[in-house]
Coordinates of C-alpha atoms and ligand atoms in Angstrom, one line a residue:
M1 CA 72.1 124.5 130.5
R2 CA 69.2 124.8 132.8
R3 CA 70.4 127.9 134.3
S4 CA 71.7 129.4 131.3
L5 CA 68.3 129.1 129.4
H6 CA 66.8 130.1 132.6
M7 CA 68.7 133.3 132.8
K8 CA 68.0 134.1 129.2
L9 CA 64.5 133.8 129.8
V10 CA 64.5 136.0 132.9
L11 CA 66.4 138.5 130.9
I12 CA 64.1 138.5 127.9
M13 CA 61.1 139.0 130.3
V14 CA 62.7 141.8 132.1
L15 CA 63.7 143.6 129.0
L16 CA 60.2 143.1 127.6
I17 CA 58.7 144.5 130.7
V18 CA 60.9 147.4 131.0
S19 CA 60.6 148.4 127.4
L20 CA 57.1 148.1 127.4
M21 CA 56.5 149.9 130.7
T22 CA 58.9 152.7 129.2
V23 CA 56.9 152.9 126.1
V24 CA 53.5 152.8 127.7
G25 CA 54.6 155.4 130.5
A26 CA 56.1 157.8 127.9
F27 CA 52.9 157.5 125.8
L28 CA 50.7 157.9 128.8
M29 CA 52.5 160.9 130.1
N30 CA 52.6 162.5 126.7
S31 CA 48.9 161.9 126.1
V32 CA 48.1 163.6 129.4
T33 CA 50.1 166.5 128.4
G34 CA 48.5 166.7 125.0
Y35 CA 45.1 166.3 126.3
Y36 CA 45.7 169.1 128.8
I37 CA 47.2 171.4 126.3
N38 CA 44.3 170.6 123.7
D39 CA 41.9 171.1 126.2
F40 CA 43.3 174.5 127.3
Y41 CA 43.1 175.9 123.6
R42 CA 39.7 174.3 123.1
Q43 CA 38.3 176.1 126.2
I44 CA 39.7 179.4 125.4
A45 CA 38.5 179.0 121.7
S46 CA 35.2 178.1 122.9
A47 CA 35.0 181.0 125.5
F48 CA 36.0 183.7 123.0
G49 CA 33.8 181.9 120.4
E50 CA 31.0 183.4 118.6
D51 CA 28.6 181.1 120.8
N52 CA 29.5 183.1 123.8
V53 CA 27.9 186.2 122.8
D54 CA 27.2 187.5 126.3
F55 CA 30.8 187.2 127.2
L56 CA 32.0 188.9 124.0
Q57 CA 29.7 191.7 124.5
D58 CA 30.5 192.1 128.1
L59 CA 34.1 192.5 126.9
Q60 CA 33.6 194.7 123.9
I61 CA 30.9 197.3 124.8
P62 CA 32.0 199.9 127.3
T63 CA 29.6 200.8 130.1
Q64 CA 28.3 204.5 130.1
G65 CA 30.9 206.9 131.4
E66 CA 33.5 204.2 131.9
T67 CA 36.9 205.8 132.5
D68 CA 39.0 202.7 133.3
G69 CA 38.3 200.1 130.4
A70 CA 40.9 197.8 131.9
A71 CA 39.4 197.7 135.2
M72 CA 36.1 196.9 133.7
L73 CA 37.6 194.2 131.5
D74 CA 39.2 192.9 134.9
E75 CA 35.7 192.7 136.4
V76 CA 34.2 191.1 133.5
L77 CA 36.9 188.4 133.3
A78 CA 36.7 187.9 136.9
A79 CA 33.1 187.0 136.5
Y80 CA 34.2 184.4 133.6
V81 CA 37.0 182.8 135.5
G82 CA 35.0 179.3 135.5
V83 CA 34.7 179.5 131.7
L84 CA 38.3 180.2 131.2
G85 CA 39.5 177.8 133.9
V86 CA 41.6 180.5 135.8
D87 CA 42.2 179.7 139.1
G88 CA 44.6 182.3 140.0
R89 CA 47.5 180.2 140.8
N90 CA 48.5 178.2 137.8
R91 CA 46.3 179.7 135.2
N92 CA 45.9 183.7 135.2
Y93 CA 44.5 186.2 132.8
Y94 CA 46.0 189.4 132.1
V95 CA 44.7 192.5 130.7
L96 CA 47.4 194.1 128.5
D97 CA 47.5 197.3 126.4
G98 CA 46.5 196.6 122.9
V99 CA 49.0 198.6 121.5
T100 CA 52.1 198.4 123.8
G101 CA 51.3 195.1 125.5
R102 CA 51.9 196.6 128.8
F103 CA 50.3 195.1 131.9
L104 CA 47.1 196.8 132.9
A105 CA 45.2 194.4 135.2
G106 CA 44.9 190.7 135.8
S107 CA 43.9 187.9 138.2
A108 CA 47.2 187.8 139.4
Q109 CA 50.0 190.7 140.0
E110 CA 52.1 191.8 137.2
P111 CA 55.0 189.2 136.9
E112 CA 58.3 190.5 137.7
G113 CA 60.0 192.1 134.7
G114 CA 56.5 192.5 133.1
V115 CA 54.6 190.2 130.8
Q116 CA 56.7 188.6 128.6
I117 CA 55.8 189.2 125.1
T118 CA 55.1 185.8 123.4
P119 CA 54.4 184.9 119.8
N120 CA 50.7 184.8 120.8
I121 CA 50.7 188.3 122.3
S122 CA 52.6 189.7 119.4
A123 CA 49.9 188.3 117.1
A124 CA 47.2 189.9 119.1
L125 CA 49.0 193.3 119.1
L126 CA 48.6 193.0 115.5
G127 CA 44.9 192.1 115.7
E128 CA 44.9 188.6 115.3
V129 CA 43.8 186.0 117.8
G130 CA 47.1 184.2 119.2
L131 CA 46.2 180.6 119.9
E132 CA 49.3 179.0 118.7
S133 CA 50.7 176.1 120.9
D134 CA 54.5 176.0 121.5
A135 CA 55.3 172.4 122.5
A136 CA 58.9 173.4 123.5
A137 CA 57.5 176.0 126.1
D138 CA 57.0 175.3 129.5
Y139 CA 53.8 177.3 129.6
M140 CA 50.4 177.6 127.5
D141 CA 49.1 180.9 126.6
A142 CA 46.5 182.5 124.4
A143 CA 46.2 186.1 123.4
V144 CA 42.7 187.7 122.1
P145 CA 42.7 191.2 120.9
I146 CA 39.8 193.3 122.2
R147 CA 38.2 196.4 121.0
R148 CA 36.4 198.3 123.9
G149 CA 35.1 201.5 122.5
E150 CA 38.1 203.6 121.2
Q151 CA 40.6 201.6 123.3
S152 CA 42.1 198.3 122.4
Y153 CA 43.2 195.5 124.6
V154 CA 44.9 192.2 124.7
I155 CA 43.3 189.5 127.0
Y156 CA 46.0 187.3 127.7
I157 CA 45.6 183.9 129.4
L158 CA 48.7 182.1 130.8
D159 CA 49.1 178.9 132.2
N160 CA 52.3 177.5 133.6
R161 CA 51.5 173.8 133.0
E162 CA 52.0 173.2 136.8
T163 CA 48.8 171.2 136.7
V164 CA 49.9 168.8 134.1
R165 CA 53.5 168.7 135.7
S166 CA 52.0 167.5 138.8
L167 CA 49.5 165.1 137.3
N168 CA 52.7 163.7 135.4
G169 CA 54.5 163.6 138.8
E170 CA 51.7 161.6 140.3
M171 CA 51.8 159.3 137.4
F172 CA 55.5 158.5 137.4
P173 CA 55.5 156.5 140.8
L174 CA 52.5 154.7 139.5
I175 CA 54.3 153.4 136.3
L176 CA 57.2 152.6 138.4
E177 CA 54.9 150.6 140.7
A178 CA 53.4 148.9 137.6
L179 CA 56.8 148.2 136.2
A180 CA 58.1 146.5 139.4
L181 CA 55.0 144.4 139.7
G182 CA 55.4 143.5 136.0
L183 CA 59.1 142.5 136.9
V184 CA 58.1 140.5 139.5
I185 CA 55.4 138.6 137.4
S186 CA 58.0 138.3 134.6
I187 CA 60.4 136.6 136.9
L188 CA 57.6 134.1 138.1
L189 CA 56.4 133.4 134.4
S190 CA 60.2 132.9 133.5
F191 CA 60.4 130.2 136.2
L192 CA 57.0 128.5 135.0
L193 CA 58.4 128.9 131.4
S194 CA 61.7 127.4 132.1
K195 CA 60.0 124.7 133.9
T196 CA 57.7 123.6 131.0
M197 CA 60.6 124.3 128.4
V198 CA 63.7 123.2 130.2
T199 CA 62.4 120.1 131.8
P200 CA 61.6 118.2 128.5
L201 CA 65.0 119.6 127.1
Q202 CA 67.0 118.2 129.9
R203 CA 65.3 114.9 129.5
L204 CA 66.3 114.8 125.9
T205 CA 69.9 116.0 126.9
D206 CA 70.0 113.0 129.3
G207 CA 68.7 110.6 126.6
L208 CA 71.3 112.0 123.9
Q209 CA 74.0 111.4 126.6
E210 CA 72.9 107.7 126.9
V211 CA 72.8 107.3 123.4
A212 CA 76.4 108.8 123.1
A213 CA 77.3 106.3 125.6
G214 CA 76.0 103.6 123.4
D215 CA 72.7 102.7 125.2
F216 CA 70.1 102.9 122.2
S217 CA 67.3 101.1 123.7
K218 CA 66.0 104.0 126.0
K219 CA 62.9 105.5 124.4
L220 CA 61.8 109.1 125.8
E221 CA 58.2 109.7 126.6
V222 CA 56.5 112.0 124.4
T223 CA 54.5 114.3 126.9
S224 CA 53.4 117.1 124.6
R225 CA 52.5 117.6 120.9
D226 CA 54.5 120.9 120.7
E227 CA 58.0 121.4 119.0
I228 CA 59.7 119.6 122.0
G229 CA 57.2 116.9 121.7
Q230 CA 58.2 116.6 118.0
L231 CA 61.8 116.9 118.8
T232 CA 61.5 113.9 121.3
E233 CA 59.6 112.1 118.7
S234 CA 62.3 112.7 116.1
F235 CA 65.0 111.8 118.7
N236 CA 63.3 108.4 119.6
S237 CA 63.2 107.4 115.8
M238 CA 66.7 108.6 115.3
A239 CA 67.8 106.5 118.2
G240 CA 65.7 103.5 116.7
Q241 CA 67.3 103.8 113.2
L242 CA 70.7 104.2 114.8
Q243 CA 70.2 101.1 116.8
N244 CA 69.1 99.3 113.7
T245 CA 72.2 100.7 111.8
I246 CA 74.7 99.6 114.4
A247 CA 73.2 96.2 114.9
A248 CA 73.6 95.7 111.1
V249 CA 77.2 97.1 111.0
R250 CA 77.8 94.7 114.1
N251 CA 76.5 91.9 112.3
E252 CA 78.5 92.8 109.2
R253 CA 81.5 92.9 111.4
N254 CA 80.8 89.7 113.1
K255 CA 80.6 87.9 109.7
L256 CA 83.7 89.5 108.5
D257 CA 85.4 88.5 111.8
T258 CA 84.2 84.9 111.4
L259 CA 85.1 84.9 107.7
F260 CA 88.8 86.0 108.6
L261 CA 89.1 83.8 111.5
H262 CA 88.4 80.5 109.5
M263 CA 89.5 81.6 106.0
A264 CA 92.6 79.6 104.7
D265 CA 94.3 82.8 103.4
G266 CA 96.2 85.2 105.7
V267 CA 95.0 88.8 106.1
V268 CA 96.9 91.6 107.9
A269 CA 95.3 95.1 107.8
F270 CA 97.1 98.4 108.6
D271 CA 95.8 101.8 109.1
R272 CA 97.1 104.9 107.2
E273 CA 99.9 105.2 109.6
G274 CA 101.1 101.6 108.9
K275 CA 100.1 100.3 112.4
V276 CA 98.7 96.7 112.4
I277 CA 94.8 96.9 112.9
H278 CA 93.7 93.4 112.3
T279 CA 95.2 90.1 111.6
N280 CA 93.8 86.4 111.4
P281 CA 95.3 83.4 112.4
A282 CA 96.1 82.2 109.0
A283 CA 98.3 85.2 108.8
S284 CA 100.3 84.5 111.8
R285 CA 100.6 80.7 110.7
M286 CA 101.9 81.7 107.2
L287 CA 104.3 84.3 108.2
R288 CA 105.4 82.2 111.2
R289 CA 105.0 85.1 113.8
A290 CA 102.6 86.5 116.2
F291 CA 101.6 89.9 115.6
T292 CA 101.5 92.9 118.2
Q293 CA 100.3 96.4 118.3
Q294 CA 103.7 97.6 117.7
D295 CA 104.4 95.9 114.5
S296 CA 104.4 98.2 111.3
Y297 CA 103.7 97.8 107.8
G298 CA 107.3 99.2 107.2
Q299 CA 108.7 96.5 109.3
L300 CA 106.4 93.8 107.7
F301 CA 106.1 94.5 104.0
G302 CA 108.2 97.6 103.7
D303 CA 110.6 95.7 101.6
L304 CA 107.9 94.9 98.8
F305 CA 106.3 98.4 98.4
P306 CA 106.2 101.5 100.4
L307 CA 103.0 102.1 102.1
E308 CA 102.3 105.4 100.3
E309 CA 102.6 103.4 96.8
V310 CA 100.0 100.8 98.0
E311 CA 97.6 103.4 99.3
Q312 CA 97.5 105.3 95.8
V313 CA 97.5 102.1 93.7
D314 CA 94.3 101.6 91.7
G315 CA 93.3 97.8 92.2
H316 CA 96.2 95.8 94.0
L317 CA 99.9 95.3 94.0
S318 CA 101.2 91.6 94.1
A319 CA 104.6 89.9 95.3
E320 CA 106.0 86.7 96.4
R321 CA 107.9 85.7 99.5
M322 CA 109.4 82.5 100.7
V323 CA 108.6 81.8 104.3
A324 CA 109.9 78.6 106.0
G325 CA 110.1 76.9 102.8
R326 CA 106.7 77.8 101.7
C327 CA 105.9 80.2 98.8
L328 CA 103.5 82.9 99.7
E329 CA 101.7 85.2 97.3
L330 CA 101.0 88.6 98.7
L331 CA 98.2 90.9 97.4
L332 CA 98.3 94.5 98.8
A333 CA 95.4 96.6 98.3
P334 CA 94.1 100.0 99.7
F335 CA 90.7 99.9 101.4
A336 CA 88.2 103.0 102.0
R337 CA 90.5 105.7 101.0
G338 CA 90.0 108.8 103.1
D339 CA 91.0 109.2 106.8
Q340 CA 89.6 106.1 107.9
G341 CA 91.3 103.9 105.3
G342 CA 94.3 101.8 105.0
V343 CA 96.2 99.0 103.4
L344 CA 95.0 95.2 103.3
V345 CA 97.6 92.6 102.8
L346 CA 96.2 89.3 101.8
I347 CA 98.3 86.2 102.0
H348 CA 97.8 83.2 99.7
D349 CA 100.0 80.1 100.1
V350 CA 101.0 79.1 96.4
T351 CA 103.5 76.5 97.2
E352 CA 101.5 73.6 95.6
Q353 CA 100.3 75.6 92.7
R354 CA 104.0 76.7 91.9
A355 CA 105.1 73.0 92.4
A356 CA 102.2 71.7 90.1
E357 CA 103.4 74.5 87.5
Q358 CA 107.0 73.2 87.8
T359 CA 105.9 69.6 87.4
R360 CA 103.9 70.5 84.4
K361 CA 106.9 72.5 83.0
D362 CA 109.2 69.6 83.7
F363 CA 106.7 67.0 82.1
V364 CA 106.5 69.1 79.0
A365 CA 110.3 69.3 78.8
N366 CA 110.6 65.6 79.5
V367 CA 108.0 64.6 77.0
S368 CA 109.8 66.7 74.2
H369 CA 113.1 65.2 75.3
E370 CA 111.9 61.7 75.5
L371 CA 110.1 62.0 71.8
R372 CA 113.2 63.9 70.5
T373 CA 115.8 61.3 71.0
P374 CA 114.0 58.4 69.1
L375 CA 113.1 60.9 66.4
T376 CA 116.9 62.0 65.9
N377 CA 117.9 58.3 65.9
I378 CA 115.2 57.5 63.2
R379 CA 116.1 60.6 61.1
S380 CA 120.0 59.9 61.1
Y381 CA 119.2 56.2 60.3
A382 CA 117.0 57.2 57.5
E383 CA 119.3 59.7 56.2
T384 CA 122.3 57.3 56.1
L385 CA 120.1 54.6 54.3
E386 CA 119.1 57.3 51.8
E387 CA 122.5 58.3 51.1
G388 CA 123.9 54.8 50.7
L389 CA 121.2 53.4 49.0
G390 CA 122.4 50.8 46.4
D391 CA 125.9 50.6 48.0
M392 CA 125.1 49.5 51.5
P393 CA 125.2 45.8 51.9
A394 CA 121.4 44.3 52.5
E395 CA 122.6 43.1 56.0
T396 CA 123.5 46.6 57.3
A397 CA 120.3 48.1 55.6
K398 CA 118.1 45.6 57.4
N399 CA 119.8 46.3 60.9
F400 CA 119.3 50.2 59.9
L401 CA 115.5 49.5 59.4
T402 CA 115.3 47.2 62.6
V403 CA 116.4 50.3 64.6
I404 CA 114.4 52.7 62.8
L405 CA 111.5 50.2 63.7
N406 CA 112.4 49.8 67.3
E407 CA 112.7 53.5 67.7
T408 CA 109.1 54.0 66.3
D409 CA 107.8 51.3 68.7
R410 CA 109.6 53.1 71.4
M411 CA 107.9 56.2 70.5
T412 CA 104.4 54.7 70.2
H413 CA 105.1 53.1 73.6
I414 CA 105.8 56.6 75.2
V415 CA 102.8 58.1 73.3
Q416 CA 100.5 55.4 74.7
D417 CA 101.9 55.4 78.0
L418 CA 101.2 59.4 78.0
L419 CA 97.6 58.8 76.6
T420 CA 97.0 56.4 79.5
L421 CA 98.2 59.1 82.0
S422 CA 96.3 61.7 80.6
R423 CA 93.3 59.7 80.7
F424 CA 93.8 59.1 84.5
D425 CA 94.4 63.0 84.8
S426 CA 91.3 63.9 83.3
G427 CA 89.3 61.2 85.2
R428 CA 88.2 59.4 82.0
S429 CA 89.6 56.2 82.7
E430 CA 87.2 53.6 83.6
L431 CA 87.9 50.4 85.4
H432 CA 86.2 47.3 84.2
L433 CA 85.6 45.7 87.6
A434 CA 84.9 42.1 88.0
R435 CA 85.9 39.4 90.6
F436 CA 88.9 37.1 89.8
P437 CA 91.2 34.8 91.8
F438 CA 94.1 37.0 92.8
A439 CA 96.4 33.9 93.2
E440 CA 95.8 33.2 89.6
A441 CA 96.9 36.6 88.4
V442 CA 100.1 36.3 90.2
Q443 CA 100.7 33.0 88.8
D444 CA 100.0 34.4 85.3
T445 CA 102.4 37.0 85.7
Y446 CA 105.0 34.5 86.9
Q447 CA 104.3 32.5 83.8
A448 CA 104.6 35.4 81.6
V449 CA 107.9 36.6 82.7
I450 CA 109.5 33.2 83.6
L451 CA 111.1 32.8 80.1
D452 CA 112.6 36.3 79.9
A453 CA 113.9 35.7 83.5
Q454 CA 115.4 32.5 82.5
K455 CA 117.2 34.3 79.6
H456 CA 118.9 36.2 82.2
A457 CA 119.7 33.3 84.4
H458 CA 117.3 34.7 87.3
T459 CA 116.0 32.5 89.9
V460 CA 112.3 33.3 90.1
R461 CA 110.4 32.1 93.2
L462 CA 106.9 32.1 93.7
E463 CA 105.5 32.1 97.2
L464 CA 101.7 31.9 97.3
P465 CA 99.6 30.8 100.4
D466 CA 97.1 28.2 100.3
K467 CA 94.2 30.2 100.0
L468 CA 93.6 33.7 98.5
P469 CA 90.4 35.2 98.0
E470 CA 88.9 36.6 94.6
V471 CA 89.2 40.3 94.3
L472 CA 87.0 42.6 92.7
A473 CA 89.2 44.9 90.4
D474 CA 90.2 45.6 86.7
Q475 CA 92.2 42.3 86.0
E476 CA 93.9 43.5 82.7
R477 CA 95.2 46.7 84.4
V478 CA 95.9 44.6 87.6
M479 CA 98.0 42.5 85.4
Q480 CA 99.6 45.4 83.9
V481 CA 101.0 46.5 87.4
M482 CA 102.1 43.2 88.1
M483 CA 104.0 42.7 84.7
N484 CA 105.4 46.1 85.2
I485 CA 107.0 45.5 88.6
V486 CA 108.4 42.0 87.8
S487 CA 109.7 43.3 84.5
N488 CA 111.5 46.1 86.5
A489 CA 112.9 43.5 88.7
I490 CA 114.1 41.5 85.9
K491 CA 115.7 44.5 84.2
Y492 CA 117.3 46.1 87.2
T493 CA 119.0 42.7 88.5
P494 CA 122.2 41.7 87.3
D495 CA 122.1 38.1 85.3
G496 CA 122.0 35.4 87.7
G497 CA 119.8 37.2 90.5
T498 CA 117.1 36.1 92.5
I499 CA 113.6 37.4 92.2
T500 CA 110.8 36.5 94.7
L501 CA 107.1 36.9 93.9
S502 CA 104.8 36.4 97.0
A503 CA 101.2 37.3 97.9
G504 CA 98.9 37.4 100.8
V505 CA 95.8 38.9 102.4
R506 CA 95.4 41.0 105.4
E507 CA 92.5 43.1 106.8
G508 CA 90.6 43.1 103.8
R509 CA 93.4 43.7 101.3
V510 CA 95.4 41.3 99.1
W511 CA 99.0 42.1 98.4
M512 CA 101.7 40.9 96.0
E513 CA 105.3 41.6 96.6
V514 CA 108.2 41.5 94.3
D515 CA 111.5 41.2 95.9
D516 CA 114.7 41.2 93.9
N517 CA 118.6 41.2 94.9
G518 CA 119.5 43.6 91.9
I519 CA 121.0 47.3 91.9
G520 CA 118.3 48.8 94.3
I521 CA 117.6 52.3 94.3
P522 CA 119.6 54.9 96.3
P523 CA 117.9 56.4 99.5
T524 CA 117.9 59.9 97.8
D525 CA 115.8 58.6 94.9
R526 CA 113.5 56.3 96.6
E527 CA 110.8 58.8 97.2
R528 CA 110.8 60.1 93.6
I529 CA 110.5 56.4 91.9
F530 CA 106.7 57.0 91.4
E531 CA 107.2 60.5 89.6
R532 CA 106.7 60.6 85.6
F533 CA 109.7 60.2 83.7
Y534 CA 112.0 59.7 86.8
R535 CA 114.7 57.2 86.4
V536 CA 117.7 56.5 88.4
D537 CA 119.8 55.8 85.5
K538 CA 118.5 57.1 82.5
A539 CA 120.9 55.4 79.8
R540 CA 120.2 51.8 81.3
S541 CA 116.4 52.5 81.6
R542 CA 116.4 53.7 77.8
Q543 CA 118.6 50.8 76.6
S544 CA 116.1 48.5 78.1
G545 CA 113.2 50.0 76.4
G546 CA 112.0 51.9 79.5
T547 CA 110.0 55.0 79.2
G548 CA 110.2 56.1 83.0
L549 CA 106.6 56.2 82.9
G550 CA 105.7 52.6 84.1
L551 CA 105.8 53.0 87.7
S552 CA 103.7 56.2 87.6
I553 CA 100.9 54.4 85.5
A554 CA 101.2 51.3 87.8
K555 CA 100.6 53.7 91.3
E556 CA 97.9 55.4 89.3
I557 CA 96.0 52.0 88.6
A558 CA 96.5 51.0 92.3
Q559 CA 95.3 54.0 93.6
L560 CA 92.3 54.1 91.1
H561 CA 91.3 50.7 93.0
E562 CA 92.0 52.5 96.3
G563 CA 95.0 50.3 96.8
D564 CA 98.7 51.5 97.0
L565 CA 101.9 50.7 95.2
Y566 CA 105.1 51.5 97.5
L567 CA 108.6 50.5 98.3
V568 CA 109.1 48.3 101.3
D569 CA 111.8 49.1 103.6
K570 CA 114.4 46.2 103.6
Q571 CA 117.9 45.4 104.5
G572 CA 120.6 44.3 101.8
P573 CA 120.6 44.5 98.1
G574 CA 117.8 44.9 95.6
L575 CA 114.4 46.4 96.0
T576 CA 110.9 45.1 97.3
I577 CA 107.9 46.7 95.9
R578 CA 104.5 45.8 97.1
L579 CA 101.0 46.1 95.4
E580 CA 97.9 46.3 97.8
L581 CA 94.3 46.1 96.8
P582 CA 91.1 46.2 98.6
V583 CA 89.4 42.5 98.0
D584 CA 86.1 44.4 97.5
G585 CA 87.3 46.8 95.1
P586 CA 87.0 50.6 95.3
R587 CA 84.2 52.0 97.5
K588 CA 83.5 54.7 95.3
E589 CA 82.7 52.5 92.4
D590 CA 80.5 55.0 90.7
S591 CA 83.4 57.6 90.5
H592 CA 85.3 55.2 88.4
G593 CA 82.6 53.6 86.1
S594 CA 82.1 49.9 86.2
Ligands
LIG601 P1 111.3 52.4 83.3 O1 110.4 52.4 82.0 O2 112.5 53.4 83.1 O3 111.5 51.0 83.9 P2 109.6 52.6 85.6 O4 108.8 53.8 86.1 O5 109.1 51.4 85.4 O6 110.3 53.2 84.3 O7 110.9 52.8 86.7 C1 111.4 54.1 87.2 C2 112.8 53.9 87.5 O8 112.8 53.1 88.8 C3 113.6 53.0 86.8 O9 114.2 53.8 85.5 C4 114.7 52.6 87.5 O10 115.7 53.5 87.6 C5 113.9 52.5 88.8 N1 113.5 51.0 89.2 C6 112.3 50.3 89.0 N2 112.5 49.1 89.5 C7 113.4 48.9 89.9 C8 114.0 47.8 90.7 N3 113.3 46.6 90.9 N4 115.4 48.0 90.9 C9 116.1 49.1 90.8 N5 115.5 50.3 90.1 C10 114.4 50.1 89.8

């Protein structure tokens, strides 16, 4: 850059000097020639002017007895050579015949071939003074007609311009010398200029290169107030702004990176060609794969939508995919359209959501089903009653009405259970906590079921330790749980079975276990026993007035107390179920009311 700018400066200066000297030289030489020509005509005009009476008289008045007028004129003119500037070499006078223009006398010999008749001589032959200058000619001349006595003559002054030519010839080397000196000065000046201009520019260039390489911290020193100084200042402020902008962008990027890194949803970004440009750990975890630079959109999501379609979409496209038993929702959207854009795929695990949706659907289907069965029964019995009214024996009619009442009770039971569950779900169910002896509650339950158990010829054993603490809980609900599990043991144990109620305390928690030797639960159903409406044997449960909601309500109550209700692993027939409650009640008392 330095060299080229310097060369340009030298060239400009040289051209400037050469053209300037050419113009000045031409003007000077022209002026000298012009001055010389003008001076010639002024001199001649003044010599033959009316002011110079003596000279004119000497020329016009012949002497007495004059025979050769031309020789006399020659004499007069020879006396006035100083006035006419005649030197006999470059400027001469000639006396010509006033009619023919023939050479008669002169300060020099007659030129070879005679005096050339110029326009001025022609004018003088016609009696006019010939003082016209011919710029194109290489001579200057003037011709003045003179009448001397009877004779007419023409005095002709001819200058061959040699004087001005030699003057110009002397001036030319001078101009060349000045030109050479000017060139030397211009080259020196161009060095100086290039130093003052190129050095700051070079510093700017270096600074720009550093900025381009990413170093924005460098500030250039402003050494002058001229345009280069302003440029340096602008550069400094530009670099500062660029630094701020880049810091802001970097900050945003860091924020985004942290967000991507820790967000629960997976993110995979692709460039316009479909190459992976960004992924987060959640994406690898959810899609069960590690990503490499070689992975492409087509390979990963090409089966859902073509890349071009996603790039064109307004908003986003969505799809679902099962990966390793998890249901993943994929949202595909284009970002920053244009060359820099691409496609972003957001992966959201919706397994739980879908399962909850399914549970809700199943629940609604179950509720409808559970309510429809008693309703159908009620309707068919009521219709039969209506049709047979009068003919039907009173006994049968009473039986029918009993069925209708039982079915109505059953429906009421289901609706009540559903209401209880709904209160649990919405968090509106309050526990009325109070301290009561746990052992007593177990005993009360025993008393409440013993008659029913005896009806089925069951042996009911009660095993209580000597000391059981008082427990802080909602007594009514705890009793409801105990009744439910003991009733189930009675219900699902064939007559003549053995049911054991035991209780104890361990690590701040009281427990009650109900063990029976009844039909038990197949291993595949054990996990689902606490689900709403889940029953191993629907017919048997319904027959015994069960709704399939008892255990789920019981488990909710136990959990509300921060306790638990679960099946205990055991060998042999039957089932063991255990209720556990914290002695001092739930810690988060406030969340459940008092
Ligand atoms: P249900 O009103 O049908 O008894 P529960 O929620 O109380 O409803 O019980 C759910 C299901 O669990 C019952 O239908 C039954 O199949 C099974 N079950 C509960 N307790 C026992 C038990 N002690 N022995 C065998 N199966 C049981």
